[in-house]
Amino acid sequence: MIENFFGFPDGIGGAELARQAGRQAERFGAELMLMRGIRGSRLTGHDEPVELIDSNGSEVTASVVLAATGMDWRRIDLEGVDELVGHGVYYGAGRSEAAQSSGQRVVVVGAGNSAGQAVLNFANASAQVTMLVRGDRLNKTMSAYLIDRIEGHPLIEVRLESKLTELHSDGGKLTGVTFADAVGNTRTDAADALFLCIGGRPHTDWCSAKNVLTDAAGYILTGQDLLVEGRRPEGWPLDRDPLPLETSRVGLFAAGDVRHGSTKRVAAAVGEGSMVSALVFNRLAELGVTV
């Protein structure tokens, strides 16, 4: 259930939104090939078309490709969590959630930079935040500047060597959490929302890191993120920087959750896809194709 997508005040299921988007795309002349995931690719020279191999072994060749293959959140194994997703339990956390959390009691699970930024966003929006961390210190996985801000914030409590053990609900809505420390001592807190910032796995098995640069977690680098001290990626053949949302392979774009730095929100992914639709014409013009 997607509850924060513009234009759907009562929310809409992800599958239903995808079906409606598919019908709309077909009205504009798009050909849809359903149940045909990409299992591999051949990304040869930058002046050669991109070849994609689908799950049936068929090949699709294109001068310009947009990869919007998404990612999977790492799931937490806890009784009742799936029933509460969207009803007080959420995977990932963006600024939009923080803006609505003033005065609430929020629990964030995770210890990476994304979790640290989420904790600060909530606390800066006047939420009372408890951060649960499995490790014995934050600096194993989090940048120092985030740690300094978290430790100095009066609305943030960090619980190290702690893990969730139980969720509490009433009427299908989260009301509290129980967590345990390293020696088994437990504590139960009331909670209006639980955000699980435990990372994910991008769907990039179809492309090799040799041809498409990624970050350490496997998310595809695009645009300015490909530049190192202002230098274009090695082997880049054009006398221009990569276009916004263009990968290290000329003509291959990435949008949505599979991309490094994405906000992991439907509205943002749709916006990035719209950006690419305009950038595609730039790339086709370079190839001398008039559309």
PDB file of N, CA and C in Angstrom, residues 166-269:
ATOM      1  N   GLU A 166       9.980  -7.681  19.925  1.00  0.00           N
ATOM      2  CA  GLU A 166       8.521  -7.820  19.862  1.00  0.00           C
ATOM      3  C   GLU A 166       7.889  -6.493  19.439  1.00  0.00           C
ATOM      4  N   LEU A 167       6.804  -6.590  18.660  1.00  0.00           N
ATOM      5  CA  LEU A 167       6.013  -5.428  18.286  1.00  0.00           C
ATOM      6  C   LEU A 167       4.655  -5.515  18.967  1.00  0.00           C
ATOM      7  N   HIS A 168       4.118  -4.366  19.333  1.00  0.00           N
ATOM      8  CA  HIS A 168       2.811  -4.314  19.989  1.00  0.00           C
ATOM      9  C   HIS A 168       1.879  -3.471  19.138  1.00  0.00           C
ATOM     10  N   SER A 169       0.623  -3.909  19.053  1.00  0.00           N
ATOM     11  CA  SER A 169      -0.332  -3.200  18.207  1.00  0.00           C
ATOM     12  C   SER A 169      -1.717  -3.233  18.831  1.00  0.00           C
ATOM     13  N   ASP A 170      -2.550  -2.351  18.312  1.00  0.00           N
ATOM     14  CA  ASP A 170      -3.939  -2.288  18.748  1.00  0.00           C
ATOM     15  C   ASP A 170      -4.773  -1.898  17.537  1.00  0.00           C
ATOM     16  N   GLY A 171      -5.708  -2.772  17.165  1.00  0.00           N
ATOM     17  CA  GLY A 171      -6.540  -2.487  16.007  1.00  0.00           C
ATOM     18  C   GLY A 171      -5.762  -2.421  14.710  1.00  0.00           C
ATOM     19  N   GLY A 172      -4.696  -3.215  14.608  1.00  0.00           N
ATOM     20  CA  GLY A 172      -3.895  -3.232  13.389  1.00  0.00           C
ATOM     21  C   GLY A 172      -2.945  -2.073  13.237  1.00  0.00           C
ATOM     22  N   LYS A 173      -2.710  -1.314  14.306  1.00  0.00           N
ATOM     23  CA  LYS A 173      -1.816  -0.163  14.278  1.00  0.00           C
ATOM     24  C   LYS A 173      -0.746  -0.321  15.338  1.00  0.00           C
ATOM     25  N   LEU A 174       0.505  -0.016  14.978  1.00  0.00           N
ATOM     26  CA  LEU A 174       1.606  -0.128  15.929  1.00  0.00           C
ATOM     27  C   LEU A 174       1.390   0.781  17.133  1.00  0.00           C
ATOM     28  N   THR A 175       1.629   0.231  18.331  1.00  0.00           N
ATOM     29  CA  THR A 175       1.523   1.037  19.558  1.00  0.00           C
ATOM     30  C   THR A 175       2.804   1.028  20.383  1.00  0.00           C
ATOM     31  N   GLY A 176       3.680   0.042  20.160  1.00  0.00           N
ATOM     32  CA  GLY A 176       4.895  -0.016  20.961  1.00  0.00           C
ATOM     33  C   GLY A 176       5.857  -1.080  20.469  1.00  0.00           C
ATOM     34  N   VAL A 177       7.068  -1.043  21.014  1.00  0.00           N
ATOM     35  CA  VAL A 177       8.098  -2.019  20.648  1.00  0.00           C
ATOM     36  C   VAL A 177       8.799  -2.498  21.914  1.00  0.00           C
ATOM     37  N   THR A 178       9.279  -3.723  21.868  1.00  0.00           N
ATOM     38  CA  THR A 178      10.144  -4.263  22.919  1.00  0.00           C
ATOM     39  C   THR A 178      11.489  -4.590  22.301  1.00  0.00           C
ATOM     40  N   PHE A 179      12.566  -4.206  22.990  1.00  0.00           N
ATOM     41  CA  PHE A 179      13.903  -4.519  22.498  1.00  0.00           C
ATOM     42  C   PHE A 179      14.761  -5.009  23.645  1.00  0.00           C
ATOM     43  N   ALA A 180      15.807  -5.743  23.284  1.00  0.00           N
ATOM     44  CA  ALA A 180      16.689  -6.355  24.281  1.00  0.00           C
ATOM     45  C   ALA A 180      18.122  -5.902  24.046  1.00  0.00           C
ATOM     46  N   ASP A 181      18.891  -5.800  25.154  1.00  0.00           N
ATOM     47  CA  ASP A 181      20.299  -5.433  25.024  1.00  0.00           C
ATOM     48  C   ASP A 181      21.157  -6.691  24.943  1.00  0.00           C
ATOM     49  N   ALA A 182      22.466  -6.521  24.982  1.00  0.00           N
ATOM     50  CA  ALA A 182      23.391  -7.627  24.750  1.00  0.00           C
ATOM     51  C   ALA A 182      23.304  -8.720  25.807  1.00  0.00           C
ATOM     52  N   VAL A 183      22.880  -8.364  27.036  1.00  0.00           N
ATOM     53  CA  VAL A 183      22.820  -9.363  28.103  1.00  0.00           C
ATOM     54  C   VAL A 183      21.410  -9.874  28.332  1.00  0.00           C
ATOM     55  N   GLY A 184      20.478  -9.487  27.445  1.00  0.00           N
ATOM     56  CA  GLY A 184      19.124 -10.012  27.521  1.00  0.00           C
ATOM     57  C   GLY A 184      18.133  -9.171  28.278  1.00  0.00           C
ATOM     58  N   ASN A 185      18.541  -8.021  28.819  1.00  0.00           N
ATOM     59  CA  ASN A 185      17.590  -7.134  29.484  1.00  0.00           C
ATOM     60  C   ASN A 185      16.656  -6.524  28.446  1.00  0.00           C
ATOM     61  N   THR A 186      15.351  -6.519  28.741  1.00  0.00           N
ATOM     62  CA  THR A 186      14.377  -6.007  27.779  1.00  0.00           C
ATOM     63  C   THR A 186      13.735  -4.721  28.278  1.00  0.00           C
ATOM     64  N   ARG A 187      13.254  -3.955  27.319  1.00  0.00           N
ATOM     65  CA  ARG A 187      12.551  -2.716  27.630  1.00  0.00           C
ATOM     66  C   ARG A 187      11.445  -2.526  26.606  1.00  0.00           C
ATOM     67  N   THR A 188      10.285  -2.095  27.057  1.00  0.00           N
ATOM     68  CA  THR A 188       9.163  -1.840  26.171  1.00  0.00           C
ATOM     69  C   THR A 188       8.841  -0.355  26.171  1.00  0.00           C
ATOM     70  N   ASP A 189       8.793   0.224  24.989  1.00  0.00           N
ATOM     71  CA  ASP A 189       8.486   1.644  24.827  1.00  0.00           C
ATOM     72  C   ASP A 189       7.251   1.804  23.959  1.00  0.00           C
ATOM     73  N   ALA A 190       6.457   2.814  24.265  1.00  0.00           N
ATOM     74  CA  ALA A 190       5.377   3.196  23.359  1.00  0.00           C
ATOM     75  C   ALA A 190       5.998   3.763  22.082  1.00  0.00           C
ATOM     76  N   ALA A 191       5.357   3.526  20.958  1.00  0.00           N
ATOM     77  CA  ALA A 191       5.890   4.008  19.684  1.00  0.00           C
ATOM     78  C   ALA A 191       4.748   4.276  18.718  1.00  0.00           C
ATOM     79  N   ASP A 192       4.813   5.430  18.081  1.00  0.00           N
ATOM     80  CA  ASP A 192       3.831   5.755  17.034  1.00  0.00           C
ATOM     81  C   ASP A 192       4.278   5.241  15.674  1.00  0.00           C
ATOM     82  N   ALA A 193       5.588   5.100  15.493  1.00  0.00           N
ATOM     83  CA  ALA A 193       6.098   4.643  14.200  1.00  0.00           C
ATOM     84  C   ALA A 193       7.445   3.964  14.384  1.00  0.00           C
ATOM     85  N   LEU A 194       7.681   2.948  13.567  1.00  0.00           N
ATOM     86  CA  LEU A 194       8.943   2.214  13.541  1.00  0.00           C
ATOM     87  C   LEU A 194       9.479   2.238  12.116  1.00  0.00           C
ATOM     88  N   PHE A 195      10.706   2.735  11.949  1.00  0.00           N
ATOM     89  CA  PHE A 195      11.322   2.816  10.629  1.00  0.00           C
ATOM     90  C   PHE A 195      12.534   1.891  10.594  1.00  0.00           C
ATOM     91  N   LEU A 196      12.521   0.967   9.645  1.00  0.00           N
ATOM     92  CA  LEU A 196      13.576  -0.029   9.513  1.00  0.00           C
ATOM     93  C   LEU A 196      14.526   0.409   8.401  1.00  0.00           C
ATOM     94  N   CYS A 197      15.661   0.958   8.794  1.00  0.00           N
ATOM     95  CA  CYS A 197      16.661   1.450   7.852  1.00  0.00           C
ATOM     96  C   CYS A 197      17.841   0.496   7.838  1.00  0.00           C
ATOM     97  N   ILE A 198      17.586  -0.714   7.359  1.00  0.00           N
ATOM     98  CA  ILE A 198      18.579  -1.780   7.443  1.00  0.00           C
ATOM     99  C   ILE A 198      19.145  -2.142   6.073  1.00  0.00           C
ATOM    100  N   GLY A 199      18.954  -1.252   5.131  1.00  0.00           N
ATOM    101  CA  GLY A 199      19.577  -1.434   3.828  1.00  0.00           C
ATOM    102  C   GLY A 199      18.778  -2.313   2.898  1.00  0.00           C
ATOM    103  N   GLY A 200      19.275  -2.440   1.687  1.00  0.00           N
ATOM    104  CA  GLY A 200      18.583  -3.226   0.685  1.00  0.00           C
ATOM    105  C   GLY A 200      19.552  -3.799  -0.334  1.00  0.00           C
ATOM    106  N   ARG A 201      19.006  -4.544  -1.277  1.00  0.00           N
ATOM    107  CA  ARG A 201      19.806  -5.149  -2.342  1.00  0.00           C
ATOM    108  C   ARG A 201      19.285  -4.675  -3.687  1.00  0.00           C
ATOM    109  N   PRO A 202      20.064  -3.873  -4.412  1.00  0.00           N
ATOM    110  CA  PRO A 202      19.605  -3.390  -5.715  1.00  0.00           C
ATOM    111  C   PRO A 202      19.592  -4.511  -6.747  1.00  0.00           C
ATOM    112  N   HIS A 203      18.657  -4.427  -7.682  1.00  0.00           N
ATOM    113  CA  HIS A 203      18.554  -5.431  -8.738  1.00  0.00           C
ATOM    114  C   HIS A 203      19.490  -5.055  -9.890  1.00  0.00           C
ATOM    115  N   THR A 204      20.747  -5.435  -9.749  1.00  0.00           N
ATOM    116  CA  THR A 204      21.754  -5.106 -10.757  1.00  0.00           C
ATOM    117  C   THR A 204      22.486  -6.340 -11.257  1.00  0.00           C
ATOM    118  N   ASP A 205      21.892  -7.516 -11.054  1.00  0.00           N
ATOM    119  CA  ASP A 205      22.550  -8.741 -11.505  1.00  0.00           C
ATOM    120  C   ASP A 205      22.689  -8.789 -13.029  1.00  0.00           C
ATOM    121  N   TRP A 206      21.881  -8.045 -13.737  1.00  0.00           N
ATOM    122  CA  TRP A 206      21.871  -8.067 -15.195  1.00  0.00           C
ATOM    123  C   TRP A 206      23.051  -7.313 -15.802  1.00  0.00           C
ATOM    124  N   CYS A 207      23.749  -6.498 -15.009  1.00  0.00           N
ATOM    125  CA  CYS A 207      24.872  -5.740 -15.558  1.00  0.00           C
ATOM    126  C   CYS A 207      26.118  -5.987 -14.719  1.00  0.00           C
ATOM    127  N   SER A 208      27.267  -5.928 -15.362  1.00  0.00           N
ATOM    128  CA  SER A 208      28.514  -6.173 -14.646  1.00  0.00           C
ATOM    129  C   SER A 208      29.100  -4.861 -14.157  1.00  0.00           C
ATOM    130  N   ALA A 209      29.790  -4.918 -13.032  1.00  0.00           N
ATOM    131  CA  ALA A 209      30.430  -3.722 -12.484  1.00  0.00           C
ATOM    132  C   ALA A 209      31.522  -3.206 -13.413  1.00  0.00           C
ATOM    133  N   LYS A 210      32.014  -4.055 -14.295  1.00  0.00           N
ATOM    134  CA  LYS A 210      33.046  -3.640 -15.246  1.00  0.00           C
ATOM    135  C   LYS A 210      32.516  -2.582 -16.197  1.00  0.00           C
ATOM    136  N   ASN A 211      31.245  -2.702 -16.582  1.00  0.00           N
ATOM    137  CA  ASN A 211      30.666  -1.801 -17.563  1.00  0.00           C
ATOM    138  C   ASN A 211      29.783  -0.722 -16.968  1.00  0.00           C
ATOM    139  N   VAL A 212      29.252  -0.968 -15.788  1.00  0.00           N
ATOM    140  CA  VAL A 212      28.356  -0.007 -15.143  1.00  0.00           C
ATOM    141  C   VAL A 212      28.847   0.211 -13.717  1.00  0.00           C
ATOM    142  N   LEU A 213      29.353   1.399 -13.436  1.00  0.00           N
ATOM    143  CA  LEU A 213      29.925   1.675 -12.123  1.00  0.00           C
ATOM    144  C   LEU A 213      28.825   1.766 -11.067  1.00  0.00           C
ATOM    145  N   THR A 214      29.127   1.210  -9.886  1.00  0.00           N
ATOM    146  CA  THR A 214      28.186   1.239  -8.767  1.00  0.00           C
ATOM    147  C   THR A 214      28.908   1.718  -7.513  1.00  0.00           C
ATOM    148  N   ASP A 215      28.125   2.013  -6.474  1.00  0.00           N
ATOM    149  CA  ASP A 215      28.735   2.327  -5.189  1.00  0.00           C
ATOM    150  C   ASP A 215      29.044   1.027  -4.453  1.00  0.00           C
ATOM    151  N   ALA A 216      29.526   1.158  -3.212  1.00  0.00           N
ATOM    152  CA  ALA A 216      29.945  -0.031  -2.467  1.00  0.00           C
ATOM    153  C   ALA A 216      28.799  -0.997  -2.196  1.00  0.00           C
ATOM    154  N   ALA A 217      27.570  -0.478  -2.163  1.00  0.00           N
ATOM    155  CA  ALA A 217      26.404  -1.328  -1.899  1.00  0.00           C
ATOM    156  C   ALA A 217      25.786  -1.884  -3.171  1.00  0.00           C
ATOM    157  N   GLY A 218      26.326  -1.517  -4.329  1.00  0.00           N
ATOM    158  CA  GLY A 218      25.823  -2.056  -5.583  1.00  0.00           C
ATOM    159  C   GLY A 218      24.829  -1.183  -6.311  1.00  0.00           C
ATOM    160  N   TYR A 219      24.523   0.007  -5.776  1.00  0.00           N
ATOM    161  CA  TYR A 219      23.596   0.910  -6.457  1.00  0.00           C
ATOM    162  C   TYR A 219      24.318   1.633  -7.595  1.00  0.00           C
ATOM    163  N   ILE A 220      23.623   1.837  -8.707  1.00  0.00           N
ATOM    164  CA  ILE A 220      24.241   2.375  -9.914  1.00  0.00           C
ATOM    165  C   ILE A 220      24.536   3.863  -9.762  1.00  0.00           C
ATOM    166  N   LEU A 221      25.764   4.245 -10.089  1.00  0.00           N
ATOM    167  CA  LEU A 221      26.163   5.651 -10.063  1.00  0.00           C
ATOM    168  C   LEU A 221      25.720   6.330 -11.351  1.00  0.00           C
ATOM    169  N   THR A 222      25.241   7.570 -11.231  1.00  0.00           N
ATOM    170  CA  THR A 222      24.770   8.313 -12.389  1.00  0.00           C
ATOM    171  C   THR A 222      25.215   9.767 -12.305  1.00  0.00           C
ATOM    172  N   GLY A 223      25.225  10.431 -13.462  1.00  0.00           N
ATOM    173  CA  GLY A 223      25.448  11.871 -13.511  1.00  0.00           C
ATOM    174  C   GLY A 223      26.704  12.327 -12.793  1.00  0.00           C
ATOM    175  N   GLN A 224      26.539  13.352 -11.958  1.00  0.00           N
ATOM    176  CA  GLN A 224      27.670  13.944 -11.253  1.00  0.00           C
ATOM    177  C   GLN A 224      28.319  12.989 -10.259  1.00  0.00           C
ATOM    178  N   ASP A 225      27.603  11.963  -9.823  1.00  0.00           N
ATOM    179  CA  ASP A 225      28.190  10.991  -8.891  1.00  0.00           C
ATOM    180  C   ASP A 225      29.292  10.171  -9.551  1.00  0.00           C
ATOM    181  N   LEU A 226      29.372  10.214 -10.887  1.00  0.00           N
ATOM    182  CA  LEU A 226      30.413   9.481 -11.603  1.00  0.00           C
ATOM    183  C   LEU A 226      31.729  10.251 -11.647  1.00  0.00           C
ATOM    184  N   LEU A 227      31.675  11.540 -11.353  1.00  0.00           N
ATOM    185  CA  LEU A 227      32.870  12.362 -11.441  1.00  0.00           C
ATOM    186  C   LEU A 227      33.697  12.229 -10.167  1.00  0.00           C
ATOM    187  N   VAL A 228      34.987  12.070 -10.321  1.00  0.00           N
ATOM    188  CA  VAL A 228      35.925  11.997  -9.196  1.00  0.00           C
ATOM    189  C   VAL A 228      36.870  13.176  -9.309  1.00  0.00           C
ATOM    190  N   GLU A 229      36.740  14.124  -8.368  1.00  0.00           N
ATOM    191  CA  GLU A 229      37.527  15.358  -8.405  1.00  0.00           C
ATOM    192  C   GLU A 229      37.390  16.044  -9.754  1.00  0.00           C
ATOM    193  N   GLY A 230      36.160  16.023 -10.264  1.00  0.00           N
ATOM    194  CA  GLY A 230      35.875  16.697 -11.525  1.00  0.00           C
ATOM    195  C   GLY A 230      36.228  15.910 -12.766  1.00  0.00           C
ATOM    196  N   ARG A 231      36.812  14.717 -12.616  1.00  0.00           N
ATOM    197  CA  ARG A 231      37.230  13.915 -13.767  1.00  0.00           C
ATOM    198  C   ARG A 231      36.135  12.923 -14.143  1.00  0.00           C
ATOM    199  N   ARG A 232      35.935  12.761 -15.415  1.00  0.00           N
ATOM    200  CA  ARG A 232      34.961  11.809 -15.930  1.00  0.00           C
ATOM    201  C   ARG A 232      35.447  10.380 -15.692  1.00  0.00           C
ATOM    202  N   PRO A 233      34.517   9.414 -15.684  1.00  0.00           N
ATOM    203  CA  PRO A 233      34.933   8.026 -15.427  1.00  0.00           C
ATOM    204  C   PRO A 233      35.898   7.524 -16.499  1.00  0.00           C
ATOM    205  N   GLU A 234      36.762   6.610 -16.104  1.00  0.00           N
ATOM    206  CA  GLU A 234      37.752   6.049 -17.020  1.00  0.00           C
ATOM    207  C   GLU A 234      37.059   5.409 -18.219  1.00  0.00           C
ATOM    208  N   GLY A 235      37.551   5.744 -19.392  1.00  0.00           N
ATOM    209  CA  GLY A 235      36.981   5.177 -20.606  1.00  0.00           C
ATOM    210  C   GLY A 235      35.805   5.949 -21.162  1.00  0.00           C
ATOM    211  N   TRP A 236      35.409   7.032 -20.499  1.00  0.00           N
ATOM    212  CA  TRP A 236      34.281   7.829 -20.997  1.00  0.00           C
ATOM    213  C   TRP A 236      34.682   8.464 -22.328  1.00  0.00           C
ATOM    214  N   PRO A 237      33.921   8.246 -23.419  1.00  0.00           N
ATOM    215  CA  PRO A 237      34.410   8.613 -24.753  1.00  0.00           C
ATOM    216  C   PRO A 237      33.990  10.000 -25.254  1.00  0.00           C
ATOM    217  N   LEU A 238      33.071  10.656 -24.573  1.00  0.00           N
ATOM    218  CA  LEU A 238      32.501  11.886 -25.116  1.00  0.00           C
ATOM    219  C   LEU A 238      33.111  13.126 -24.483  1.00  0.00           C
ATOM    220  N   ASP A 239      33.053  14.215 -25.231  1.00  0.00           N
ATOM    221  CA  ASP A 239      33.572  15.486 -24.733  1.00  0.00           C
ATOM    222  C   ASP A 239      32.478  16.230 -23.970  1.00  0.00           C
ATOM    223  N   ARG A 240      31.860  15.550 -23.081  1.00  0.00           N
ATOM    224  CA  ARG A 240      30.862  16.119 -22.162  1.00  0.00           C
ATOM    225  C   ARG A 240      30.781  15.229 -20.945  1.00  0.00           C
ATOM    226  N   ASP A 241      30.283  15.786 -19.840  1.00  0.00           N
ATOM    227  CA  ASP A 241      30.063  14.970 -18.652  1.00  0.00           C
ATOM    228  C   ASP A 241      28.865  14.055 -18.871  1.00  0.00           C
ATOM    229  N   PRO A 242      28.774  12.971 -18.107  1.00  0.00           N
ATOM    230  CA  PRO A 242      27.562  12.159 -18.175  1.00  0.00           C
ATOM    231  C   PRO A 242      26.327  13.014 -17.885  1.00  0.00           C
ATOM    232  N   LEU A 243      25.263  12.764 -18.636  1.00  0.00           N
ATOM    233  CA  LEU A 243      24.015  13.485 -18.410  1.00  0.00           C
ATOM    234  C   LEU A 243      23.439  13.106 -17.041  1.00  0.00           C
ATOM    235  N   PRO A 244      22.606  13.964 -16.464  1.00  0.00           N
ATOM    236  CA  PRO A 244      21.941  13.564 -15.220  1.00  0.00           C
ATOM    237  C   PRO A 244      21.223  12.226 -15.425  1.00  0.00           C
ATOM    238  N   LEU A 245      21.419  11.311 -14.511  1.00  0.00           N
ATOM    239  CA  LEU A 245      20.821   9.975 -14.515  1.00  0.00           C
ATOM    240  C   LEU A 245      21.432   9.044 -15.563  1.00  0.00           C
ATOM    241  N   GLU A 246      22.463   9.501 -16.302  1.00  0.00           N
ATOM    242  CA  GLU A 246      23.179   8.609 -17.216  1.00  0.00           C
ATOM    243  C   GLU A 246      24.242   7.847 -16.438  1.00  0.00           C
ATOM    244  N   THR A 247      24.424   6.600 -16.762  1.00  0.00           N
ATOM    245  CA  THR A 247      25.403   5.758 -16.075  1.00  0.00           C
ATOM    246  C   THR A 247      26.778   5.928 -16.722  1.00  0.00           C
ATOM    247  N   SER A 248      27.730   5.104 -16.298  1.00  0.00           N
ATOM    248  CA  SER A 248      29.073   5.160 -16.874  1.00  0.00           C
ATOM    249  C   SER A 248      29.123   4.576 -18.275  1.00  0.00           C
ATOM    250  N   ARG A 249      28.029   4.023 -18.733  1.00  0.00           N
ATOM    251  CA  ARG A 249      27.916   3.520 -20.095  1.00  0.00           C
ATOM    252  C   ARG A 249      27.026   4.489 -20.869  1.00  0.00           C
ATOM    253  N   VAL A 250      27.581   5.149 -21.877  1.00  0.00           N
ATOM    254  CA  VAL A 250      26.843   6.153 -22.642  1.00  0.00           C
ATOM    255  C   VAL A 250      25.528   5.571 -23.159  1.00  0.00           C
ATOM    256  N   GLY A 251      24.431   6.314 -22.939  1.00  0.00           N
ATOM    257  CA  GLY A 251      23.136   5.887 -23.446  1.00  0.00           C
ATOM    258  C   GLY A 251      22.362   4.968 -22.526  1.00  0.00           C
ATOM    259  N   LEU A 252      22.977   4.530 -21.432  1.00  0.00           N
ATOM    260  CA  LEU A 252      22.284   3.704 -20.444  1.00  0.00           C
ATOM    261  C   LEU A 252      21.977   4.578 -19.230  1.00  0.00           C
ATOM    262  N   PHE A 253      20.709   4.769 -18.955  1.00  0.00           N
ATOM    263  CA  PHE A 253      20.271   5.608 -17.847  1.00  0.00           C
ATOM    264  C   PHE A 253      19.706   4.733 -16.731  1.00  0.00           C
ATOM    265  N   ALA A 254      19.673   5.277 -15.526  1.00  0.00           N
ATOM    266  CA  ALA A 254      19.088   4.564 -14.382  1.00  0.00           C
ATOM    267  C   ALA A 254      18.208   5.526 -13.600  1.00  0.00           C
ATOM    268  N   ALA A 255      17.087   5.033 -13.119  1.00  0.00           N
ATOM    269  CA  ALA A 255      16.160   5.859 -12.356  1.00  0.00           C
ATOM    270  C   ALA A 255      15.505   5.023 -11.270  1.00  0.00           C
ATOM    271  N   GLY A 256      15.072   5.687 -10.215  1.00  0.00           N
ATOM    272  CA  GLY A 256      14.372   5.005  -9.145  1.00  0.00           C
ATOM    273  C   GLY A 256      15.304   4.365  -8.134  1.00  0.00           C
ATOM    274  N   ASP A 257      14.807   3.343  -7.452  1.00  0.00           N
ATOM    275  CA  ASP A 257      15.495   2.785  -6.288  1.00  0.00           C
ATOM    276  C   ASP A 257      16.827   2.126  -6.618  1.00  0.00           C
ATOM    277  N   VAL A 258      17.045   1.723  -7.858  1.00  0.00           N
ATOM    278  CA  VAL A 258      18.305   1.060  -8.223  1.00  0.00           C
ATOM    279  C   VAL A 258      19.461   2.046  -8.292  1.00  0.00           C
ATOM    280  N   ARG A 259      19.151   3.333  -8.278  1.00  0.00           N
ATOM    281  CA  ARG A 259      20.167   4.370  -8.475  1.00  0.00           C
ATOM    282  C   ARG A 259      20.748   4.838  -7.153  1.00  0.00           C
ATOM    283  N   HIS A 260      22.056   5.049  -7.137  1.00  0.00           N
ATOM    284  CA  HIS A 260      22.724   5.611  -5.960  1.00  0.00           C
ATOM    285  C   HIS A 260      22.155   6.990  -5.646  1.00  0.00           C
ATOM    286  N   GLY A 261      21.827   7.215  -4.371  1.00  0.00           N
ATOM    287  CA  GLY A 261      21.346   8.516  -3.942  1.00  0.00           C
ATOM    288  C   GLY A 261      19.854   8.720  -4.094  1.00  0.00           C
ATOM    289  N   SER A 262      19.132   7.723  -4.587  1.00  0.00           N
ATOM    290  CA  SER A 262      17.680   7.887  -4.738  1.00  0.00           C
ATOM    291  C   SER A 262      17.017   7.935  -3.368  1.00  0.00           C
ATOM    292  N   THR A 263      15.829   8.525  -3.319  1.00  0.00           N
ATOM    293  CA  THR A 263      15.131   8.707  -2.047  1.00  0.00           C
ATOM    294  C   THR A 263      14.229   7.540  -1.680  1.00  0.00           C
ATOM    295  N   LYS A 264      14.155   6.525  -2.551  1.00  0.00           N
ATOM    296  CA  LYS A 264      13.343   5.330  -2.283  1.00  0.00           C
ATOM    297  C   LYS A 264      11.876   5.694  -2.049  1.00  0.00           C
ATOM    298  N   ARG A 265      11.361   6.552  -2.911  1.00  0.00           N
ATOM    299  CA  ARG A 265       9.959   6.951  -2.852  1.00  0.00           C
ATOM    300  C   ARG A 265       9.360   6.908  -4.253  1.00  0.00           C
ATOM    301  N   VAL A 266       8.088   6.497  -4.345  1.00  0.00           N
ATOM    302  CA  VAL A 266       7.441   6.337  -5.647  1.00  0.00           C
ATOM    303  C   VAL A 266       7.440   7.637  -6.426  1.00  0.00           C
ATOM    304  N   ALA A 267       7.054   8.722  -5.785  1.00  0.00           N
ATOM    305  CA  ALA A 267       6.958   9.999  -6.487  1.00  0.00           C
ATOM    306  C   ALA A 267       8.313  10.417  -7.050  1.00  0.00           C
ATOM    307  N   ALA A 268       9.381  10.182  -6.292  1.00  0.00           N
ATOM    308  CA  ALA A 268      10.717  10.534  -6.769  1.00  0.00           C
ATOM    309  C   ALA A 268      11.107   9.682  -7.963  1.00  0.00           C
ATOM    310  N   ALA A 269      10.787   8.379  -7.926  1.00  0.00           N
ATOM    311  CA  ALA A 269      11.121   7.494  -9.042  1.00  0.00           C
ATOM    312  C   ALA A 269      10.377   7.902 -10.305  1.00  0.00           C
TER     313      ALA A 269
END
